[in-house]
Short mmCIF file of C-alpha atoms in Angstrom, two decimals:
data_model
loop_
_atom_site.label_atom_id
_atom_site.label_comp_id
_atom_site.label_asym_id
_atom_site.label_seq_id
_atom_site.Cartn_x
_atom_site.Cartn_y
_atom_site.Cartn_z
CA MET Q 1 74.92 74.32 5.57
CA SER Q 2 72.11 76.53 6.97
CA SER Q 3 72.15 79.76 8.69
CA ASN Q 4 70.33 77.94 11.54
CA ALA Q 5 73.45 76.15 12.43
CA GLY Q 6 75.38 77.04 15.69
CA PRO Q 7 74.45 79.78 18.08
CA GLY Q 8 73.89 82.44 15.34
CA TRP Q 9 75.24 85.15 13.38
CA VAL Q 10 77.43 88.09 14.63
CA LYS Q 11 78.00 91.39 12.85
CA SER Q 12 81.63 92.22 12.24
CA SER Q 13 82.83 94.78 14.66
CA TYR Q 14 84.60 96.61 11.63
CA SER Q 15 81.17 97.06 9.90
CA SER Q 16 79.91 100.58 9.48
CA ASN Q 17 76.56 102.14 8.81
CA GLY Q 18 77.30 102.22 5.16
CA ASN Q 19 75.58 98.80 4.58
CA GLN Q 20 79.04 97.30 4.06
CA CYS Q 21 78.72 94.79 6.70
CA VAL Q 22 79.50 91.29 6.99
CA GLU Q 23 78.35 88.51 9.61
CA VAL Q 24 80.14 85.62 10.76
CA ASN Q 25 78.98 82.38 12.45
CA VAL Q 26 81.59 80.47 14.40
CA GLY Q 27 79.07 78.14 16.12
CA SER Q 28 81.14 75.13 15.12
CA ALA Q 29 84.72 74.16 15.77
CA THR Q 30 85.10 72.85 12.22
CA VAL Q 31 83.43 75.41 9.97
CA VAL Q 32 83.05 79.35 9.81
CA GLY Q 33 80.15 80.95 7.98
CA VAL Q 34 80.18 84.58 6.28
CA ARG Q 35 77.33 86.26 4.78
CA ASP Q 36 76.22 89.79 3.86
CA THR Q 37 74.35 91.78 6.37
CA LYS Q 38 72.22 93.76 3.71
CA GLN Q 39 70.53 90.41 2.70
CA GLU Q 40 68.95 90.06 6.24
CA GLY Q 41 69.61 86.35 6.09
CA ALA Q 42 68.11 85.57 3.10
CA GLY Q 43 71.21 85.81 0.79
CA PRO Q 44 73.86 83.19 0.18
CA GLU Q 45 76.27 82.05 2.74
CA LEU Q 46 79.91 80.88 2.41
CA TRP Q 47 81.05 78.27 4.57
CA VAL Q 48 84.83 77.28 4.79
CA PRO Q 49 86.88 75.08 7.25
CA ALA Q 50 87.81 76.73 10.34
CA ALA Q 51 91.41 76.15 9.78
CA SER Q 52 91.13 77.91 6.44
CA ALA Q 53 89.37 80.94 7.78
CA ALA Q 54 91.98 81.00 10.72
CA ALA Q 55 94.79 80.91 7.97
CA PHE Q 56 93.03 83.76 5.95
CA VAL Q 57 92.80 85.97 8.87
CA ALA Q 58 96.45 85.25 10.03
CA GLY Q 59 97.62 86.12 6.45
CA VAL Q 60 95.58 89.52 6.49
CA VAL Q 61 97.08 90.44 9.98
CA ASN Q 62 100.80 89.53 9.11
CA GLY Q 63 100.77 91.17 5.71
CA THR Q 64 101.03 87.95 3.52
CA LEU Q 65 97.69 88.85 2.00
CA SER Q 66 96.75 92.39 0.98
CA ALA Q 67 94.01 94.20 -0.89
#
């Protein structure tokens, strides 16, 4: 899937000025894209099913997944 899909990329609100940023693209109800901001749109993109992305975030929030 191309970075041109959906309404566009949004930088995470948790990103800092230390070049440790990610962008997400939720322009589709079925897939979510993630990429590294440092690549300025030229790097690889990870696209996962929206349900999988939601399960991952829920796992982080509820403590099922940790660093």
